[in-house]
mmCIF file of C-alpha atoms and ligand atoms in Angstrom:
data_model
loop_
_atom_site.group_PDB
_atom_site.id
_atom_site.type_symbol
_atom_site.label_atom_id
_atom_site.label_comp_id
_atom_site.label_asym_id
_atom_site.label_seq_id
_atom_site.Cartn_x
_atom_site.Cartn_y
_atom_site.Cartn_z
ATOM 1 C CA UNK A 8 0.000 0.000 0.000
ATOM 2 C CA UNK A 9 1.308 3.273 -1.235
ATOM 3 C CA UNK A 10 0.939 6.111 0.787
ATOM 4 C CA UNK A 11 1.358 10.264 -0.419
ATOM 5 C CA UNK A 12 0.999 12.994 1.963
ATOM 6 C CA UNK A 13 0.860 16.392 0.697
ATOM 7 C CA UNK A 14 2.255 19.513 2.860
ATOM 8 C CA UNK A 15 0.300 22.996 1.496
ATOM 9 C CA UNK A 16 0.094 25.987 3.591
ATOM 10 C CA UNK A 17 -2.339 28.439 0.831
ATOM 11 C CA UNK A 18 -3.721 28.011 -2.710
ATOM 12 C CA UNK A 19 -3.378 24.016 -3.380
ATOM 13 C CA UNK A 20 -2.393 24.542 -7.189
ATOM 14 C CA UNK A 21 0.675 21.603 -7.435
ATOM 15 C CA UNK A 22 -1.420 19.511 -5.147
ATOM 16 C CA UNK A 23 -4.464 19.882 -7.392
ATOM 17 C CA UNK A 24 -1.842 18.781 -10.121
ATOM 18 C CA UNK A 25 -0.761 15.877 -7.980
ATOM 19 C CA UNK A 26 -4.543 14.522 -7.054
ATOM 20 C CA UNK A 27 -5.641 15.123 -11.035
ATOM 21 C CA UNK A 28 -2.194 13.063 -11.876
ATOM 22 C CA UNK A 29 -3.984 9.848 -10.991
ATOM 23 C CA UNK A 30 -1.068 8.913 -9.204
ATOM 24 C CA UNK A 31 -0.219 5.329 -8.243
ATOM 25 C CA UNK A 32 -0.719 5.603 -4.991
ATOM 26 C CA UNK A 33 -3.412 3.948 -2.110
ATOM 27 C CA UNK A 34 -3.865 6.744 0.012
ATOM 28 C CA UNK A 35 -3.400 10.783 0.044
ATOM 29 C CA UNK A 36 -3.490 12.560 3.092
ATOM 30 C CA UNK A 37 -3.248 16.289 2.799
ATOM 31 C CA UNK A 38 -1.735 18.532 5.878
ATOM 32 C CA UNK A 39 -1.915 22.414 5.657
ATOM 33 C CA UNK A 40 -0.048 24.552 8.441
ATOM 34 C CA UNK A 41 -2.564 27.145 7.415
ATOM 35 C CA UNK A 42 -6.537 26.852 8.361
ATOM 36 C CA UNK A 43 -7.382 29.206 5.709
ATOM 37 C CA UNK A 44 -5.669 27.559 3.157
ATOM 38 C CA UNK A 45 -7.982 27.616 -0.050
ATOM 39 C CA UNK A 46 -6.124 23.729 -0.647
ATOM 40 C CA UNK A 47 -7.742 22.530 2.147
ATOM 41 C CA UNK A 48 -11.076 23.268 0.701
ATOM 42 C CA UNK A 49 -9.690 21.822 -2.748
ATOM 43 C CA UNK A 50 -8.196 18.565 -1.202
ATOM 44 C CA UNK A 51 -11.772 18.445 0.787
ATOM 45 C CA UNK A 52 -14.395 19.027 -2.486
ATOM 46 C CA UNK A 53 -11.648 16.239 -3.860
ATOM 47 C CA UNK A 54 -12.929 13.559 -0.762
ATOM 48 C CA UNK A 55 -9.338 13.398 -0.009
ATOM 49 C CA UNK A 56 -8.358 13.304 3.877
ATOM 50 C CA UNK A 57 -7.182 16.687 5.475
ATOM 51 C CA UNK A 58 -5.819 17.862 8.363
ATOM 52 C CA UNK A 59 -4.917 21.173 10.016
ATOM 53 C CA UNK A 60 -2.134 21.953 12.312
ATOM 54 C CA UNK A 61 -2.003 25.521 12.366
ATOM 55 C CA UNK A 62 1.732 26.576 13.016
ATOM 56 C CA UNK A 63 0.809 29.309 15.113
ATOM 57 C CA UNK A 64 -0.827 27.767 18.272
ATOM 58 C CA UNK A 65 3.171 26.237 18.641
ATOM 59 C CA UNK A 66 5.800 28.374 20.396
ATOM 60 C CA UNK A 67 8.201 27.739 17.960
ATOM 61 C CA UNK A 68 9.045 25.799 14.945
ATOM 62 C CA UNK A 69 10.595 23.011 16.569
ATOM 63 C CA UNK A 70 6.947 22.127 18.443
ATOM 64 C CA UNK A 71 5.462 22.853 15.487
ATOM 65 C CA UNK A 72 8.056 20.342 13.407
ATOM 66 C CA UNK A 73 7.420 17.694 16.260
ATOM 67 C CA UNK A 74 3.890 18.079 16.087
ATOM 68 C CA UNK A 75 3.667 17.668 12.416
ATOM 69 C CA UNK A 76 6.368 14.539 12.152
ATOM 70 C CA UNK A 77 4.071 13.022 14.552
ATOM 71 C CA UNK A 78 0.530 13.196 12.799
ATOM 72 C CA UNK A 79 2.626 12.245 9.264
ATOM 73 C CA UNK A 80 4.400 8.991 10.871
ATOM 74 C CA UNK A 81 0.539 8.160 11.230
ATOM 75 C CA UNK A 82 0.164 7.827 7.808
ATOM 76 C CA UNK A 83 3.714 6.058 7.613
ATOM 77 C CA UNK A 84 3.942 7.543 3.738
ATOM 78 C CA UNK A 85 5.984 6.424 0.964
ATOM 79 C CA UNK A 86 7.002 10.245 0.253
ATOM 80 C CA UNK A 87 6.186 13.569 1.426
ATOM 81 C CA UNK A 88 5.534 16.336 -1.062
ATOM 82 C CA UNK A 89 5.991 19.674 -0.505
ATOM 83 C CA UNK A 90 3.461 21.837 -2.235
ATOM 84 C CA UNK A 91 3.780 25.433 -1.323
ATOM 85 C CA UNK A 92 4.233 24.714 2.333
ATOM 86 C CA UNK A 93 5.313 28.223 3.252
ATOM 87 C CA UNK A 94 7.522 26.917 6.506
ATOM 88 C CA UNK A 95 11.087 26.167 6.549
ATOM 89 C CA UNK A 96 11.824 23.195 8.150
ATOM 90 C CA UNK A 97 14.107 22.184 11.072
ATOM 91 C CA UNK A 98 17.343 20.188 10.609
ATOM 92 C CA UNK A 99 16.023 17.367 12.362
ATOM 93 C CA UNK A 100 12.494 17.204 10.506
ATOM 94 C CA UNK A 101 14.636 17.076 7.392
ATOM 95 C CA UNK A 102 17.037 14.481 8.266
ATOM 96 C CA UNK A 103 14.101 12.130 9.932
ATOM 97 C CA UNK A 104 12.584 12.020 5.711
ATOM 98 C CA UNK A 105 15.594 11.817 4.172
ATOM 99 C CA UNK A 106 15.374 10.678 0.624
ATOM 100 C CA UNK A 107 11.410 10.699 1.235
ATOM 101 C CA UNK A 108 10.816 14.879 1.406
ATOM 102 C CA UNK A 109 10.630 16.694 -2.242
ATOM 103 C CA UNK A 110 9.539 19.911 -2.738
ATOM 104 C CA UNK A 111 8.591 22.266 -5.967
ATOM 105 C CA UNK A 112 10.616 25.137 -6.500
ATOM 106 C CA UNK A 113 9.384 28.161 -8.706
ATOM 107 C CA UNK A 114 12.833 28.784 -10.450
ATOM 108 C CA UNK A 115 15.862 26.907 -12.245
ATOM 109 C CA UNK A 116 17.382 26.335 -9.189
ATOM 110 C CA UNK A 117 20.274 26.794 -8.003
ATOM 111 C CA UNK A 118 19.325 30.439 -9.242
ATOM 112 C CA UNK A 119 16.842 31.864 -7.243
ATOM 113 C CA UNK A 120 16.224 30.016 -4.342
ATOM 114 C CA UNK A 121 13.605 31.891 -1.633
ATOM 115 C CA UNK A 122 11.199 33.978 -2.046
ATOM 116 C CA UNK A 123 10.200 36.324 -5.483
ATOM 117 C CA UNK A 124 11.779 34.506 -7.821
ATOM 118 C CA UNK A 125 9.843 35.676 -10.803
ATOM 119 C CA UNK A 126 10.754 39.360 -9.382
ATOM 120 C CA UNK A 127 14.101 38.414 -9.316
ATOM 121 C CA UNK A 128 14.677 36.674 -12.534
ATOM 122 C CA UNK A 129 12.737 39.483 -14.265
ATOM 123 C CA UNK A 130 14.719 42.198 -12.640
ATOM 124 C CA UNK A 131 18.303 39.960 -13.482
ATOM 125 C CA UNK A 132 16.859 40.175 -17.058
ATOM 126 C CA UNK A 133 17.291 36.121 -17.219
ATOM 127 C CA UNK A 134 16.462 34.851 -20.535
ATOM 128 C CA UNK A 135 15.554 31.387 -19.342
ATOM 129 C CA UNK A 136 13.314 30.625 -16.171
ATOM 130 C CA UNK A 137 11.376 27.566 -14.733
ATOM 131 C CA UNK A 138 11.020 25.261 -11.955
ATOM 132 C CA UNK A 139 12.353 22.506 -10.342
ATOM 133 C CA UNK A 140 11.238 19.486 -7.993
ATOM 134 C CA UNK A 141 14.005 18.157 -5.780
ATOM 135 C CA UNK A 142 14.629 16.151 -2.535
ATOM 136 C CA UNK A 143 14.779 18.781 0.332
ATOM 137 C CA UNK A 144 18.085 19.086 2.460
ATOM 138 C CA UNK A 145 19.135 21.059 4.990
ATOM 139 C CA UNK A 146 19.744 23.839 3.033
ATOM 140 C CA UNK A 147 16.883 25.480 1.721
ATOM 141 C CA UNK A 148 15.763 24.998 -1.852
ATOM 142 C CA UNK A 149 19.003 22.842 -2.729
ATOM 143 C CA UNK A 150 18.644 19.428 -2.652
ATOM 144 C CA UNK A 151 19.410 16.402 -5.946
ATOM 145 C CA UNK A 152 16.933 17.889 -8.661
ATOM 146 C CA UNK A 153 14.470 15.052 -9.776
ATOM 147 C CA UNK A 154 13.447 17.311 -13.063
ATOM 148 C CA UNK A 155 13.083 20.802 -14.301
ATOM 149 C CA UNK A 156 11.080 22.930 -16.821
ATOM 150 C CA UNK A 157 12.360 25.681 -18.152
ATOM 151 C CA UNK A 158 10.384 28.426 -20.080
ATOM 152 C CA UNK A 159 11.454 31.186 -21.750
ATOM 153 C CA UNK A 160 10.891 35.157 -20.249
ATOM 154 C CA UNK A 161 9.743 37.512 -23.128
ATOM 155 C CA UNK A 162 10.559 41.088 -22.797
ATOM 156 C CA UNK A 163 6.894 42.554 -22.279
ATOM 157 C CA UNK A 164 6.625 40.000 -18.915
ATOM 158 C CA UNK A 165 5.140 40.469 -15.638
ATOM 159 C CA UNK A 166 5.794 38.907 -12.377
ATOM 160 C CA UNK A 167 2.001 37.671 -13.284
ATOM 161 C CA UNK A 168 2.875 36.387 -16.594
ATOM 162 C CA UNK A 169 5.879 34.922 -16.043
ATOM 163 C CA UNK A 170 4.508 33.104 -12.985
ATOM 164 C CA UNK A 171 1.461 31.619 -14.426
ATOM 165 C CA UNK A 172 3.962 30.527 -17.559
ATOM 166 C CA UNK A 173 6.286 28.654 -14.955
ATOM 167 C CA UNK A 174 3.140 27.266 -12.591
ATOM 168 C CA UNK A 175 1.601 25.763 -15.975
ATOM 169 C CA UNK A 176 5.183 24.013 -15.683
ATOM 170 C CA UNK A 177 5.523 23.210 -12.584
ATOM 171 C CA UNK A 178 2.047 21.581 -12.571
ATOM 172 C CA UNK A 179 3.417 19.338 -15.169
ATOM 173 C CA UNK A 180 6.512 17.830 -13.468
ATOM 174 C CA UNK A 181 5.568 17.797 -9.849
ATOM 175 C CA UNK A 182 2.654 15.041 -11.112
ATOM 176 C CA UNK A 183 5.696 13.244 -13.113
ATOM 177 C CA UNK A 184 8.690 13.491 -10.367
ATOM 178 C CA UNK A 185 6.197 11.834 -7.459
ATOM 179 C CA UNK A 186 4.915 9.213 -9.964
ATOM 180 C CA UNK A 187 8.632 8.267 -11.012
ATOM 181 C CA UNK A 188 9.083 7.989 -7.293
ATOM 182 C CA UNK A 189 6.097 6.014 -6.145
ATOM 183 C CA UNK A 190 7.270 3.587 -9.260
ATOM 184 C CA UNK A 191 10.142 3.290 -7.437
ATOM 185 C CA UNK A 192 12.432 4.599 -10.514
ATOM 186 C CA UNK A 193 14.395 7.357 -8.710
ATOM 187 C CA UNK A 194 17.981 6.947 -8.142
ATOM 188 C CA UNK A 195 19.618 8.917 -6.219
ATOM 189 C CA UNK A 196 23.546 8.835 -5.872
ATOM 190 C CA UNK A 197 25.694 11.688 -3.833
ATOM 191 C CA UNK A 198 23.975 14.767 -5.259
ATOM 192 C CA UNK A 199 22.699 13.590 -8.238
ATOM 193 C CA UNK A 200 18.928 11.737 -9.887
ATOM 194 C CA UNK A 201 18.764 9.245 -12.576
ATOM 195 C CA UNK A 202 15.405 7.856 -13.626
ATOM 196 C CA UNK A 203 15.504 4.338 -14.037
ATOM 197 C CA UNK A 204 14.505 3.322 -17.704
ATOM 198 C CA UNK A 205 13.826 6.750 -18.941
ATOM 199 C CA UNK A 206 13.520 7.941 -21.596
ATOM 200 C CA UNK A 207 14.516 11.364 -20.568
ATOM 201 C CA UNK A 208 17.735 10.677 -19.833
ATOM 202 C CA UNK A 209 18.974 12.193 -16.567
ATOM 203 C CA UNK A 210 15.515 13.626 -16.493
ATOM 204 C CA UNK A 211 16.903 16.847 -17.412
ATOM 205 C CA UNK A 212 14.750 19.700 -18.808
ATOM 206 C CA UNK A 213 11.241 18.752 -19.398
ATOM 207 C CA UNK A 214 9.815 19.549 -23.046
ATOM 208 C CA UNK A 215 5.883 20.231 -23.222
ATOM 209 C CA UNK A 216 4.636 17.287 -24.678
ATOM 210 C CA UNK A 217 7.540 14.854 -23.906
ATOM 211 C CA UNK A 218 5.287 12.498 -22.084
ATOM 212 C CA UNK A 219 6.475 9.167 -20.801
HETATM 213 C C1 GRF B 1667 4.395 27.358 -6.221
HETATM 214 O O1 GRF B 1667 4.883 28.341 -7.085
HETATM 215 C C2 GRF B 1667 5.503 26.479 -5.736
HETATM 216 O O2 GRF B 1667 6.536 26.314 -6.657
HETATM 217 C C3 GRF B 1667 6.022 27.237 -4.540
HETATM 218 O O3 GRF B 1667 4.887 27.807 -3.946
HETATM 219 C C4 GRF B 1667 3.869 27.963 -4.930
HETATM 220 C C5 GRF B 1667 2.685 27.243 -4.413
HETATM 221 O O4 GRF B 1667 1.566 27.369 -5.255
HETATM 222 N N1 GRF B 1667 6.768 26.374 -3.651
HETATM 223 P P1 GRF B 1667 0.335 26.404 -5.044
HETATM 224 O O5 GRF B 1667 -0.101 26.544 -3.587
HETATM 225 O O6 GRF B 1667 0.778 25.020 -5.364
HETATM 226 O O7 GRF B 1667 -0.707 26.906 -5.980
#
């Protein structure tokens, strides 16, 4: 039995992706550290399981870590995904999912890790932006990249338009990096993925349309 559970802390978007993805997967338990997280709604009208445990009844993030290790070792999942869950984590939250904690980043990381990346890559006048999925570390937003998308940045962009040209993206591979997981096809050696029998090789930059 295959079990996913989802971290969000707002809109739900890349978990939408992952419950439309039809993954192969038993059970998915959604957590928000947010009750007024518009996901939780989403994951609800989707009759998929929810819970709350709102990161500000705990006096710091270490309760707050404990607290939510404890409620996902209920679930004992396969992996944990990472889906706009707006906390950083502590060192020893990390290490306790090693190898089973991936997140979605909304840039071609290593550039741009944090927050307003699509600011920041506009304002750098990048040519070339995206997204990544990768395991999470103790470092924030570094970690073995699974896959990337990248998309180009046209001169007349926005912060909006660029965005919603990277989330179309990022809802692409999040669905494909968790279902390469679950099929037990990720291999991960010092800092680096391979996809058992990919195609992609190296799962490097995702093409729209490259389906596999
Ligand atoms: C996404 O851009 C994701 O890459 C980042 O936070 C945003 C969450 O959006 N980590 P959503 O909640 O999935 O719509």
């Amino acid at each position: 039995m295959k079990t996913l559970v989802i971290l969000i802390s707002g809109r739900g978007s890349n978990m939408q992706a992952l419950l439309d993805a039809k993954l192969p997967v038993d059970r998915i338990i959604v957590i928000s550290s947010n009750p007024a997280a518009v996901g939780l709604e989403t994951a609800a009208n989707n009759r998929v399981q929810t819970v709350c445990i709102n990161h500000q009844t705990f006096s710091d993030r270490s309760a707050f870590d404990t607290a939510l290790a404890d409620e996902i070792d209920r679930y004992q999942p396969d992996l944990i995904a990472l889906a706009g869950f707006m906390r950083i984590l502590t060192d020893d939250f990390v290490l306790h999912y090693h190898q089973r904690l991936m997140n979605i980043h909304p840039s071609l990381l290593p550039a741009f890790p944090g927050l307003h990346t699509h600011r920041r890559a506009l304002r750098d006048g990048v040519k070339i932006h995206g997204c990544t999925v990768h395991f999470v570390t103790r470092e924030l937003d570094h970690g073995p990249i699974v896959i990337q998308a990248a998309v180009p940045v046209f001169s007349d962009d926005t912060e909006e338009s660029l965005a919603k040209r990277v989330l179309e993206q990022e809802h692409q591979i999040y669905p494909q990096a968790v279902r390469w997981f679950l099929q037990g096809r990720v291999r991960l050696s010092a800092n680096a993925v391979t996809i058992a029998d990919s195609r992609v090789h190296n799962s490097v930059i995702y093409s729209p349309g490259l389906q596999e």
